[in-house]
Tab-separated table of C-alpha atoms and ligand atoms in Angstrom:
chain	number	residue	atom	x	y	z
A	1	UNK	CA	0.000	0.000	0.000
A	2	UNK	CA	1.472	3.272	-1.132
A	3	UNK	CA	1.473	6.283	1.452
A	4	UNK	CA	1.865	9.857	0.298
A	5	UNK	CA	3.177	11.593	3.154
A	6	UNK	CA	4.802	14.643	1.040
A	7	UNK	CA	1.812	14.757	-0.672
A	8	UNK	CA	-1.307	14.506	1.032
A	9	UNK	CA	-5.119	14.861	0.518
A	10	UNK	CA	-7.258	18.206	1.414
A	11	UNK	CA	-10.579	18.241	2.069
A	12	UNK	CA	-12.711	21.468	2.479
A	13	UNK	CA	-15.886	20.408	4.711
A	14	UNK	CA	-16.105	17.783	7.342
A	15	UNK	CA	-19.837	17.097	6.995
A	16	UNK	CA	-21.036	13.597	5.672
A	17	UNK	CA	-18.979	13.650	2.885
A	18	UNK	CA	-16.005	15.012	3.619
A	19	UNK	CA	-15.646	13.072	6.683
A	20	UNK	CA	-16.166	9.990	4.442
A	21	UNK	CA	-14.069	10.926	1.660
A	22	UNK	CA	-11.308	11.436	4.375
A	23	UNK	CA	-11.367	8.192	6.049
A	24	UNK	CA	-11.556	6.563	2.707
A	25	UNK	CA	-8.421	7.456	1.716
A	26	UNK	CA	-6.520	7.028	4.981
A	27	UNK	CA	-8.075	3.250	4.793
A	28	UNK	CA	-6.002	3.418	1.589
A	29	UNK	CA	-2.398	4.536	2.998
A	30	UNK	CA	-3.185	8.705	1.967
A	31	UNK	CA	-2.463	11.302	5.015
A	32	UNK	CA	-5.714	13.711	4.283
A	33	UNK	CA	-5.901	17.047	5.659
A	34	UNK	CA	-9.582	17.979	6.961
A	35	UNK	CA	-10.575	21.612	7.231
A	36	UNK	CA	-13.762	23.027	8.573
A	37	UNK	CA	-14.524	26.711	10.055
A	38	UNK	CA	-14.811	25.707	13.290
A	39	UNK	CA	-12.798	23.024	15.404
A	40	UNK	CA	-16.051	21.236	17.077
A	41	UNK	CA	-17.106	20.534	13.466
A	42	UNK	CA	-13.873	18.677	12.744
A	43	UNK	CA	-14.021	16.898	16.281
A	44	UNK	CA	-17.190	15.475	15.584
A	45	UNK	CA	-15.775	14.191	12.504
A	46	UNK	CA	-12.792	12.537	13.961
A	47	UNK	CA	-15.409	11.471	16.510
A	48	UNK	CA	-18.083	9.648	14.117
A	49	UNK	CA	-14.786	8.173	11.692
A	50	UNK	CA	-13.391	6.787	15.132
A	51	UNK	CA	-16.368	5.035	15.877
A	52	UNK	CA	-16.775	3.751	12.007
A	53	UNK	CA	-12.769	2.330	12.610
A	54	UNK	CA	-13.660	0.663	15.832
A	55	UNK	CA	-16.602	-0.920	14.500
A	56	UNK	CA	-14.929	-2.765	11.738
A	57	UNK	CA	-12.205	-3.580	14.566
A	58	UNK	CA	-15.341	-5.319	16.304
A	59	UNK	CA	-16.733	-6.758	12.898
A	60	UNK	CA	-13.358	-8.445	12.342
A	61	UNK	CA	-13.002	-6.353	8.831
A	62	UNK	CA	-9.537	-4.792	10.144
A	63	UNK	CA	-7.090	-5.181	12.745
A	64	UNK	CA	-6.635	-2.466	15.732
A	65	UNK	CA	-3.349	-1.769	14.948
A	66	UNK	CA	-4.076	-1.083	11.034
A	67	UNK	CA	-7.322	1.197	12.204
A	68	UNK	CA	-5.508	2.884	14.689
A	69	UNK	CA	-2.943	3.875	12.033
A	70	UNK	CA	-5.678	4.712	9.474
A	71	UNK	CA	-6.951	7.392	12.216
A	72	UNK	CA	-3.925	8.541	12.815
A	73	UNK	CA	-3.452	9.875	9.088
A	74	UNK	CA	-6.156	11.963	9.550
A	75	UNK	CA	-5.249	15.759	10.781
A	76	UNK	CA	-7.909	18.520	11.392
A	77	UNK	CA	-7.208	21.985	10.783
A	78	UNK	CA	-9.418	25.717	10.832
A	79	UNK	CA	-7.138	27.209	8.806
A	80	UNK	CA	-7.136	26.660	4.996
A	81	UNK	CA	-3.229	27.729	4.536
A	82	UNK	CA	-2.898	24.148	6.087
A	83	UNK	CA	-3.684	22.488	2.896
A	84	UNK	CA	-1.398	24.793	0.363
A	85	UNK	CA	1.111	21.669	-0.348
A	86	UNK	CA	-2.075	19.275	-0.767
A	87	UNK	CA	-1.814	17.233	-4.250
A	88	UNK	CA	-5.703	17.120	-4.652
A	89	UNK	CA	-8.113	19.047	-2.416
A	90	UNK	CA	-11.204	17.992	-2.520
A	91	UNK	CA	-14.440	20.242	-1.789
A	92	UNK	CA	-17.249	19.150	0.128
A	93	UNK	CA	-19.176	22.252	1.832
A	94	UNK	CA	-23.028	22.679	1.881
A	95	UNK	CA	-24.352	22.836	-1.846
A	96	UNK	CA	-24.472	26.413	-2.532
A	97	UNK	CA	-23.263	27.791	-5.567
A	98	UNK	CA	-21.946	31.273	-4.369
A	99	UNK	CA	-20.367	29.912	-1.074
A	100	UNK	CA	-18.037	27.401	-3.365
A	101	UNK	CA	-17.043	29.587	-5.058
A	102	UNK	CA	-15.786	31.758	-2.740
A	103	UNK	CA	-14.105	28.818	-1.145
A	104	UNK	CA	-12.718	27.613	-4.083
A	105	UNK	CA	-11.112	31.023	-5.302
A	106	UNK	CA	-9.578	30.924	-1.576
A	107	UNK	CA	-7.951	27.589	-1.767
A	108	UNK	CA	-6.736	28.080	-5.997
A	109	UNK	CA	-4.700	31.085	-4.442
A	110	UNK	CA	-3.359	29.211	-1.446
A	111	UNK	CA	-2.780	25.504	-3.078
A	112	UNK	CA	-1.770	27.164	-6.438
A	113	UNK	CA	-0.341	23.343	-7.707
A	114	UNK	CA	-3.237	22.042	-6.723
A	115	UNK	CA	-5.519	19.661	-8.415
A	116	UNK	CA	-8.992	21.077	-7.165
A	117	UNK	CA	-11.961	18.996	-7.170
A	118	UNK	CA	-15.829	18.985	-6.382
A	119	UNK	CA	-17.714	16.348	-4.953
A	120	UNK	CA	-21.492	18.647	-5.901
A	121	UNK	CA	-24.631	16.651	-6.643
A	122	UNK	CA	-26.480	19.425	-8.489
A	123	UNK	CA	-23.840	22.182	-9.550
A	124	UNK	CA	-22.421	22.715	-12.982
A	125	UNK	CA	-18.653	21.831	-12.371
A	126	UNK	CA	-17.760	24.417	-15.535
A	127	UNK	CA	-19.368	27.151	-14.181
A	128	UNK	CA	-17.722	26.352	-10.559
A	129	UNK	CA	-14.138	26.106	-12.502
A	130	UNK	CA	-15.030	29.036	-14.446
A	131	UNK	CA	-16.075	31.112	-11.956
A	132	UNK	CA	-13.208	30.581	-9.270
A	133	UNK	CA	-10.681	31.241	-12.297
A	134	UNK	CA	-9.079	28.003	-11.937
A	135	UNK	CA	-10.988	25.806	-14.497
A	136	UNK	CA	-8.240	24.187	-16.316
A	137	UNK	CA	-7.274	22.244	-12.928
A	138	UNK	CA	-11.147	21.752	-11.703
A	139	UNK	CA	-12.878	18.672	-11.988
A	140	UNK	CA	-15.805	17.106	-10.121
A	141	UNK	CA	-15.736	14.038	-8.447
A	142	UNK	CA	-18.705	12.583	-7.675
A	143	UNK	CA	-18.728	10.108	-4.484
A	144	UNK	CA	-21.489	8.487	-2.539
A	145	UNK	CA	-22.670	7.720	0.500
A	146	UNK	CA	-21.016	6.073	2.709
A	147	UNK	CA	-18.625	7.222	0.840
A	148	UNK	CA	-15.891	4.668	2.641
A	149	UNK	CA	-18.417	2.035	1.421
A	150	UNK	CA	-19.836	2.918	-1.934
A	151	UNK	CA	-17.469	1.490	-4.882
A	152	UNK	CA	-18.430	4.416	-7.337
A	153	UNK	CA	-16.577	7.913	-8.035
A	154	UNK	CA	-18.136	9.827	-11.015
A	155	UNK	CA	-15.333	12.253	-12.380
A	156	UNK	CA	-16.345	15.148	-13.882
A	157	UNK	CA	-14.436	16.652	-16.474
A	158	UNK	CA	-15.359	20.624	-16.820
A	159	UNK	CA	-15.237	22.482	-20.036
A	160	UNK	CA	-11.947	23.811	-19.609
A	161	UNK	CA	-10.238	20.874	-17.107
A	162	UNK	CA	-7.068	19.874	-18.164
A	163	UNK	CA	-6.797	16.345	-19.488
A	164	UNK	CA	-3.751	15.952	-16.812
A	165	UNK	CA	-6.136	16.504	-14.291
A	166	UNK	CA	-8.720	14.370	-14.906
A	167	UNK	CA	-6.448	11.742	-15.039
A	168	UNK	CA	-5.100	12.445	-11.743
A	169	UNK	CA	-8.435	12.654	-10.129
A	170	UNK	CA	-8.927	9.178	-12.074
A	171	UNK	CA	-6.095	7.457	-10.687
A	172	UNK	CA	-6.190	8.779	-6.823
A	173	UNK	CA	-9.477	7.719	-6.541
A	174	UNK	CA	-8.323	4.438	-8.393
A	175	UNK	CA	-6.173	3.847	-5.853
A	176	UNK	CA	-8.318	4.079	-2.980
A	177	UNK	CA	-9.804	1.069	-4.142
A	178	UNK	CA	-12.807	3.081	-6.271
A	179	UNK	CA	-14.221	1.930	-9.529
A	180	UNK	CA	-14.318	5.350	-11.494
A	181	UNK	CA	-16.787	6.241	-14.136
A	182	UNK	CA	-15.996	9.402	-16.519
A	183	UNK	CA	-18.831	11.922	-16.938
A	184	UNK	CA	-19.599	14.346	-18.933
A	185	UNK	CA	-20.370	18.001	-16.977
A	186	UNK	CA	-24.442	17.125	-17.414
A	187	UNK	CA	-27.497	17.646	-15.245
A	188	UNK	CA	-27.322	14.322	-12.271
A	189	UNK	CA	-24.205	13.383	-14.272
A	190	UNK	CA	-25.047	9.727	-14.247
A	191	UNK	CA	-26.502	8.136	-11.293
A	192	UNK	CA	-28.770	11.052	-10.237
A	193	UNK	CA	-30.489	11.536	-13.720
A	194	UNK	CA	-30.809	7.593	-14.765
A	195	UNK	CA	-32.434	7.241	-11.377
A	196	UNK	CA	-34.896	9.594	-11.612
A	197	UNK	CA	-37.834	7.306	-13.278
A	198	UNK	CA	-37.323	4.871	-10.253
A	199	UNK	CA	-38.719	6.935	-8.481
A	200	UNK	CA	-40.629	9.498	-10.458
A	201	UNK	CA	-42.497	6.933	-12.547
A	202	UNK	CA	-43.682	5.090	-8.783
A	203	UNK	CA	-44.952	7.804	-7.809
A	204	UNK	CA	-47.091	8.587	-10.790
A	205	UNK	CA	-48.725	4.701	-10.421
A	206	UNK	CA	-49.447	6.327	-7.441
A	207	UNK	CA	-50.877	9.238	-8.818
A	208	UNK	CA	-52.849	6.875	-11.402
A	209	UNK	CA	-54.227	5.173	-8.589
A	210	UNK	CA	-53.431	1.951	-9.672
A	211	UNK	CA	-51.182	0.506	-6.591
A	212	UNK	CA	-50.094	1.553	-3.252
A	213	UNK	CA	-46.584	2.842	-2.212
A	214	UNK	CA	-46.382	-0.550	-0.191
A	215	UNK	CA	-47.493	-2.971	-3.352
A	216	UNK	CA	-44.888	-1.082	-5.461
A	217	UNK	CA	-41.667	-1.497	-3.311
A	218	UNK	CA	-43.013	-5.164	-3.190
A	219	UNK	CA	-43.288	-5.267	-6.873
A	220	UNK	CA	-40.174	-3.418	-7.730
A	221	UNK	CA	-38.142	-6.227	-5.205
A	222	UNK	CA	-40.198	-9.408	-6.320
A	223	UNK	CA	-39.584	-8.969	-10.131
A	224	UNK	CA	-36.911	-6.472	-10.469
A	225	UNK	CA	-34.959	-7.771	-7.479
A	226	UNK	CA	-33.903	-3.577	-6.211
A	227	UNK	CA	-32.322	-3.905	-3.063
A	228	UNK	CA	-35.170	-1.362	-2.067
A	229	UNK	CA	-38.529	-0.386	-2.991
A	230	UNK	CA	-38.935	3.315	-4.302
A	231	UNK	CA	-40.846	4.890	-1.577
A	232	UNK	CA	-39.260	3.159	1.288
A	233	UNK	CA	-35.602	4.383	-0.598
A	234	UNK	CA	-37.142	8.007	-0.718
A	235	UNK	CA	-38.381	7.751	2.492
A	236	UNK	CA	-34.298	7.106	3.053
A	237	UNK	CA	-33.000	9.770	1.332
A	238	UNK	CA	-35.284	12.244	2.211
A	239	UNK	CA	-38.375	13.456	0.391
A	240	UNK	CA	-36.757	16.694	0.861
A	241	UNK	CA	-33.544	16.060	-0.882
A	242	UNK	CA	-34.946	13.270	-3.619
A	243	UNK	CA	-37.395	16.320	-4.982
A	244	UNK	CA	-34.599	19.158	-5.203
A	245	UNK	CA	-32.300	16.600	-6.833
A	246	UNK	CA	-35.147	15.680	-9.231
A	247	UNK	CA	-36.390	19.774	-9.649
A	248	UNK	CA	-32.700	20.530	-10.236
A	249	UNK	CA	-32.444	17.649	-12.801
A	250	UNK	CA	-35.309	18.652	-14.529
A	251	UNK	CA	-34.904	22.151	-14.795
A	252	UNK	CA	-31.464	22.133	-15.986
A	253	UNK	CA	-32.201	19.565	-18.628
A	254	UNK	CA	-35.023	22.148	-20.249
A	255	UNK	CA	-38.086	20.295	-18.373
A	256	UNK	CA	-38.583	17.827	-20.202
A	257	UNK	CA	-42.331	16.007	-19.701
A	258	UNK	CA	-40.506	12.678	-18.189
A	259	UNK	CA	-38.698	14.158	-15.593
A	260	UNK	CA	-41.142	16.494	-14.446
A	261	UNK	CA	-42.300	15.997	-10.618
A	262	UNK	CA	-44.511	14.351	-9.207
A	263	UNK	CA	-47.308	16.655	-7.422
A	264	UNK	CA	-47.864	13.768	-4.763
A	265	UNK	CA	-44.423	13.556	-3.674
A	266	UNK	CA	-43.757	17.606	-3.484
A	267	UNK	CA	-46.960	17.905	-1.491
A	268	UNK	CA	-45.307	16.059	1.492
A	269	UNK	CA	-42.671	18.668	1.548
A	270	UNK	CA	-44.772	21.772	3.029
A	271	UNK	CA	-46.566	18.913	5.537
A	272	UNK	CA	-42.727	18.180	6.875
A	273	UNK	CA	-43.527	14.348	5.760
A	274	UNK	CA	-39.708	14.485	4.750
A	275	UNK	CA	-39.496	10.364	5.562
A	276	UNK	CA	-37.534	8.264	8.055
A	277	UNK	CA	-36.123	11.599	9.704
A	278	UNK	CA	-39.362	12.896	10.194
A	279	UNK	CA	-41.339	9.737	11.306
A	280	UNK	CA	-43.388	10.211	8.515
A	281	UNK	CA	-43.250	10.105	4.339
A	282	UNK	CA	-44.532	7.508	1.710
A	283	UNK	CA	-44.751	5.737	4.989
A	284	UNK	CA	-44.982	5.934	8.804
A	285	UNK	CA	-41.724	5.366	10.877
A	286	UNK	CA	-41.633	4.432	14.722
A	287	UNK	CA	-38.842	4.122	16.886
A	288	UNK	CA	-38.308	0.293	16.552
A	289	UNK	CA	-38.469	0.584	12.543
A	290	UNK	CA	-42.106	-0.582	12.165
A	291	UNK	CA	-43.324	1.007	9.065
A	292	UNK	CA	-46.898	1.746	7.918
A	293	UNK	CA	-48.054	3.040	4.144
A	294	UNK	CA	-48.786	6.753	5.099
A	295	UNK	CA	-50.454	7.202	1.635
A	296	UNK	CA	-53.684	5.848	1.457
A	297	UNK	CA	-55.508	5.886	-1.840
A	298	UNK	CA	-58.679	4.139	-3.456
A	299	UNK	CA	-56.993	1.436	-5.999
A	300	UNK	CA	-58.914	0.993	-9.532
A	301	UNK	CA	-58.670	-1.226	-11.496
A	302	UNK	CA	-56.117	-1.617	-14.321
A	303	UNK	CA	-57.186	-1.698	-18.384
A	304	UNK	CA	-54.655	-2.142	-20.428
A	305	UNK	CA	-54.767	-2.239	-24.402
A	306	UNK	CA	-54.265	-5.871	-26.123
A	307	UNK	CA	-50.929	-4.339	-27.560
A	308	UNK	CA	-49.690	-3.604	-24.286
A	309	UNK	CA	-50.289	-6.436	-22.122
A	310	UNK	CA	-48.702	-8.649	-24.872
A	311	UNK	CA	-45.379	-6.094	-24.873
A	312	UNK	CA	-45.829	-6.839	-20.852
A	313	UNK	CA	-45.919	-10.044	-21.054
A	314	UNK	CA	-42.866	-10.546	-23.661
A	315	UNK	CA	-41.064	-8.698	-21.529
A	316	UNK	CA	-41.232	-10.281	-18.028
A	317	UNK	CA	-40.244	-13.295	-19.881
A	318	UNK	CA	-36.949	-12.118	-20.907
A	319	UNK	CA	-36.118	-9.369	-17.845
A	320	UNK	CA	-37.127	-11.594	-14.681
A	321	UNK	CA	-37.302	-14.839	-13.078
A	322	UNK	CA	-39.814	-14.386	-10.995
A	323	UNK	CA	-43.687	-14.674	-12.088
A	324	UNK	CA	-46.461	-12.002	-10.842
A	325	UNK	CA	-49.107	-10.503	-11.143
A	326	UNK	CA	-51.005	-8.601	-14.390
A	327	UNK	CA	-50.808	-5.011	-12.114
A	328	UNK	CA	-47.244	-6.479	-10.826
A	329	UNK	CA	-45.665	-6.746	-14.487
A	330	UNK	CA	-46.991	-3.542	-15.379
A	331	UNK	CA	-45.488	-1.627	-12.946
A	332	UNK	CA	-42.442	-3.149	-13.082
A	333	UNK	CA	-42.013	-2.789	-16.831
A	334	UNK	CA	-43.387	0.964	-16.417
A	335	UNK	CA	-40.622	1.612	-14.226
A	336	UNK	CA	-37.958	-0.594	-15.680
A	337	UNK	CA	-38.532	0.732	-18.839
A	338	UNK	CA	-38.435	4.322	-17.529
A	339	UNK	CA	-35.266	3.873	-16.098
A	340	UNK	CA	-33.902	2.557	-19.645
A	341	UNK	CA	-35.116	5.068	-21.615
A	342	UNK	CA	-33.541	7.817	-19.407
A	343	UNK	CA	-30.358	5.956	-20.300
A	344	UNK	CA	-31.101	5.680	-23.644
A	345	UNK	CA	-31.302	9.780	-23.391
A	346	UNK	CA	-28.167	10.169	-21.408
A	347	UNK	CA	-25.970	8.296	-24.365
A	348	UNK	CA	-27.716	10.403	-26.938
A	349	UNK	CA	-26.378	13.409	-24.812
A	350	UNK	CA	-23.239	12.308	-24.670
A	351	UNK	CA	-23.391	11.923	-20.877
A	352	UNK	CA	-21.353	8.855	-20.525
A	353	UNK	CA	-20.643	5.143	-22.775
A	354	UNK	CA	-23.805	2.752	-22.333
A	355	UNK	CA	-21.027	0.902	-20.542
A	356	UNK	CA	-19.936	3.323	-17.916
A	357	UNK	CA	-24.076	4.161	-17.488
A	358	UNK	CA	-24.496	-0.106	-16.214
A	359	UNK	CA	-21.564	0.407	-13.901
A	360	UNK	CA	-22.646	3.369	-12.459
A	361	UNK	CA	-26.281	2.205	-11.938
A	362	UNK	CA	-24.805	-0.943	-10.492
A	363	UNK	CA	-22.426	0.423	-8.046
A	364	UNK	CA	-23.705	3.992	-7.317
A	365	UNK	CA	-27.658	2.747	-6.728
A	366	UNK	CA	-27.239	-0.920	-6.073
A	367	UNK	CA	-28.792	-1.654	-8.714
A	368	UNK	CA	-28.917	-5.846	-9.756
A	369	UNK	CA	-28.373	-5.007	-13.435
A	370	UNK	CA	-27.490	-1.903	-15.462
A	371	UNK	CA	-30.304	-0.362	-18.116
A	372	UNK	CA	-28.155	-1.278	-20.881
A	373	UNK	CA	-27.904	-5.195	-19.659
A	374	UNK	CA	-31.653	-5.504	-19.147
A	375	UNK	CA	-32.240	-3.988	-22.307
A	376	UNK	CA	-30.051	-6.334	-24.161
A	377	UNK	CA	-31.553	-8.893	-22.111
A	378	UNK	CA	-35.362	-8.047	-23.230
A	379	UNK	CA	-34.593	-7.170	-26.563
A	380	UNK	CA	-34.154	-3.483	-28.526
A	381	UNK	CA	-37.224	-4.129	-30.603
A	382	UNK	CA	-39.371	-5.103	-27.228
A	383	UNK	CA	-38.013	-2.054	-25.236
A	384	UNK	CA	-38.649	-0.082	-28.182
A	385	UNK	CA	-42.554	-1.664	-28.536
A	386	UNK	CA	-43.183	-1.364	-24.939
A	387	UNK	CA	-42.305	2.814	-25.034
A	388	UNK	CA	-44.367	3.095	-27.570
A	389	UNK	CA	-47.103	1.168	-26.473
A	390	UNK	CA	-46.863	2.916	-23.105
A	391	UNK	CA	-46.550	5.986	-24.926
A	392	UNK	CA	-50.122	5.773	-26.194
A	393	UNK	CA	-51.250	5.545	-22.642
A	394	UNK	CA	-50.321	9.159	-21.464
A	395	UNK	CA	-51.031	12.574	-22.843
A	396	UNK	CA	-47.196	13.968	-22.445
A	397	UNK	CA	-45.408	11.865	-24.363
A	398	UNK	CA	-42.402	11.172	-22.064
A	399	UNK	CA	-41.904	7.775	-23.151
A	400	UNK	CA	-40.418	9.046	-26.400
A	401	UNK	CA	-36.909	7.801	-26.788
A	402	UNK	CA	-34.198	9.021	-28.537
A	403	UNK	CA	-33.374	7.598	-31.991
A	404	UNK	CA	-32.838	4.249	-31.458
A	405	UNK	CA	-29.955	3.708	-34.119
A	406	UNK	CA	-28.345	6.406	-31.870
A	407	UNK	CA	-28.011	4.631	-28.640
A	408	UNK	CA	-27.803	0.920	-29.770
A	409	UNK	CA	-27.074	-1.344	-26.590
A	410	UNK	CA	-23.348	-1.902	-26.337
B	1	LIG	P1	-22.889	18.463	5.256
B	1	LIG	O1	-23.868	19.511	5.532
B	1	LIG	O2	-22.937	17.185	6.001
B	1	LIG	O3	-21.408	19.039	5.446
B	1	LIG	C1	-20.994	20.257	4.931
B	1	LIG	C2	-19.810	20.744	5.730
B	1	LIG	O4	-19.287	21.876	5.083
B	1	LIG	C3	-20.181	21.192	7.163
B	1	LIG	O5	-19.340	20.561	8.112
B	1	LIG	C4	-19.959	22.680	7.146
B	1	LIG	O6	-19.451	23.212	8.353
B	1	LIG	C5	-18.931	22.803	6.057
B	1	LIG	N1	-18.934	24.150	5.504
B	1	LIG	C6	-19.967	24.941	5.248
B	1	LIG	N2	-19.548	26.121	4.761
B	1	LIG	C7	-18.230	26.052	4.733
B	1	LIG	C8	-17.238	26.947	4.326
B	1	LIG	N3	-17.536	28.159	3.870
B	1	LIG	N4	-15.978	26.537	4.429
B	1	LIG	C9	-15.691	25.286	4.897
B	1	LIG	N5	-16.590	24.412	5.303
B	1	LIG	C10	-17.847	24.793	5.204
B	1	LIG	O7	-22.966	18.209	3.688
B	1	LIG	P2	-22.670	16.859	2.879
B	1	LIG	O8	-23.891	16.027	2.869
B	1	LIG	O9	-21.382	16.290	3.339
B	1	LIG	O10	-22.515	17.427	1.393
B	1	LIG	C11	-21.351	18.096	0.987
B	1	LIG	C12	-21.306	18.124	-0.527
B	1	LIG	O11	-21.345	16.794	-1.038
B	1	LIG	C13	-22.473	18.861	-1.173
B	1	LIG	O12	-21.989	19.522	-2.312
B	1	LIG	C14	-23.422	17.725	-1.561
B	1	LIG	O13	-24.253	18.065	-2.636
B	1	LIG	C15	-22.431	16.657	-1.948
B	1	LIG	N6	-22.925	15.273	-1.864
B	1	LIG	C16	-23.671	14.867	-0.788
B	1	LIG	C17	-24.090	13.525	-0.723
B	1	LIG	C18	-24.885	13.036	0.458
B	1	LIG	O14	-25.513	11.975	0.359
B	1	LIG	N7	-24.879	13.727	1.591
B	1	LIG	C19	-23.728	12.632	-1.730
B	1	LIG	C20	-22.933	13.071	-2.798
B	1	LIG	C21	-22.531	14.397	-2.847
């Protein structure tokens, strides 16, 4: 395991992520740097990545000696000067445009050799570069969380970033173990567009009245095998944070009719029904985890066109193992098929390789197979049949793909 004592990691924000990012890399061997405005900040950091160490110490996943030596990499400091030798500094303050800025322009005058990088959800990494005046060595890079858990780094290359330092940003986070998908500098880069109709097309069932929140997450983890149902994932994340990232999305692609939100979901926002955190969302939370649908609507019943319950049925065949119901197929090819065509757009837009697109899905979302996969599993002509038969079922259109000759599965 390589160390890089001369050379060590910055990190600008010791929230969630930065915290994360940090003890990442010290699990690989790097000496990071941690700087917040104020020192309780970066004690509780130190704090919760302790506590992460000596759990795995108690889980068997690492030795005392090598966590106590992975902590010990890890210095905290108030004052940004600190990380002026820093090889990469990585930024991970609240998402506000104007505030990162500012913080960036500080630390491209301080850490002039830098390689500076972003970890933003939502912000345009060129315009970040561009306005901080140090775009050519400015890149995103894109980590989840955990992020000490979660395989996936999306780099971001701006505009104007420097080909030298996307690679660096490639390698480093390479060499933390990560499995590193290039990006182009697009709405949700990958993960958080091609997600979007996971969610967004759930909710509209919903909204069609033709199943409950609980009867989807069944659905979607019965035939599609997700790890976790839509609404109980939102209910994770944060009905709060899942709409901004999907308003965000949407409004920076030019609002287009498939990613627009979903009424039901924003009207929990103003009724603080933000999920898990709250006690209440798609569902009701206690204490001991028990969870209850907290949407309650009057089902009807499901018609569906000759055309389209044949495309159903051809489908299921080829995309899952598992049999269900009529209702049960539909929704999961409603969604499924959502989530492909979204992919399908992201290729046309030169987002990222069909390729890169199933390994982000797959380790950025947990998802059991990328869009591309399934829809070389199915069948082009079947995905393509089942959009267009869907298509004839709603008055917006948003299950309108992109050329298909354009975006051919791998
Ligand atoms: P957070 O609120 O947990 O942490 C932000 C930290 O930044 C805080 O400790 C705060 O004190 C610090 N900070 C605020 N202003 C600062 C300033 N001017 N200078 C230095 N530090 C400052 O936030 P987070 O969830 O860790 O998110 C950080 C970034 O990572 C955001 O851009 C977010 O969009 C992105 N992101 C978050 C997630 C996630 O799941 N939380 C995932 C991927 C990316």
């Amino acid at each position: 395991m390589t160390t890089h004592a001369s050379n060590p990691l910055g990190i600008i924000g010791a929230g969630t992520m930065g915290a994360g990012i940090a003890q990442a890399a010290a699990s690989a061997g790097w000496f990071v740097r941690l700087f917040d405005i104020e020192q309780p900040l970066l004690d509780k950091a130190t704090d919760r990545i302790s506590k992460r160490f000596d759990r795995m110490v108690e889980k068997e996943r690492t030795t005392k000696e090598h966590a106590d030596k992975c902590r010990s990499r890890i210095t905290t400091t108030t004052s940004m000067e600190d990380l002026a030798g820093c090889d990469l500094i990585i930024e991970a303050i609240i998402e506000d445009f104007d505030i990162k800025v500012e913080v960036i322009k500080q630390i491209s005058k301080l850490a002039t050799d830098s390689v500076i990088a972003t970890n933003t959800s939502s912000l345009s990494v060129s315009d970040l570069g561009s306005a901080s005046g140090c775009a050519d060595r400015f890149v995103g890079m894109h980590f989840f969380n955990p992020a000490p858990i979660m395989p996936l780094v999306e780099v971001i290359k701006g505009d104007q970033s420097s080909e030298s330092a996307v690679q660096r940003a490639m390698l480093i986070a390479e060499a933390w173990g990560k499995t590193v998908v290039q990006v182009a500098d697009t709405p949700g880069f990958i993960v958080n567009r091609v997600a979007r109709p996971y969610y967004l097309e759930s909710w509209r069932i919903v909204e069609d009245r033709y199943a409950t929140v609980d009867g989807i997450d069944e659905t979607m983890q019965k035939l599609g095998e997700f790890k976790m149902g839509p609404f109980m994932l939102t209910d994770l994340i944060g009905q709060d944070v899942n709409v901004a990232t999907t308003r965000s999305v949407w409004d920076r692609l030019g609002k287009p009719s498939r990613l627009a939100p979903s009424e039901m979901q924003e009207s929990l926002i103003p009724k603080g029904h933000l999920g898990k955190k709250t006690g209440c969302g798609a569902y009701g939370h206690d204490d001991r985890n028990n969870v209850v649908p907290a949407i309650v609507i009057k089902v009807r019943d499901l018609e569906l066109s000759t055309r389209l319950t044949d495309v159903i049925n051809t489908v299921c065949l080829e995309a899952t193992c598992t049999s269900g119901s009529m209702l049960e197929k539909y929704i999961f090819c409603r969604v499924l098929v959502g989530i492909i065509n979204e992919a399908m757009w992201a290729v046309k837009d030169g987002v990222a390789s069909s390729e890169d697109i199933d390994t982000a899905m797959k380790l950025g979302t947990n998802y059991p197979r990328g869009p591309f996969e399934w829809a070389e599993q199915i069948g082009m002509d079947n995905v393509q049949e089942l959009l267009l038969s869907l298509n004839e079922t709603v008055s917006d259109d948003r299950f309108t793909s992109p050329p298909f000759d354009a975006v051919t599965a791998k």
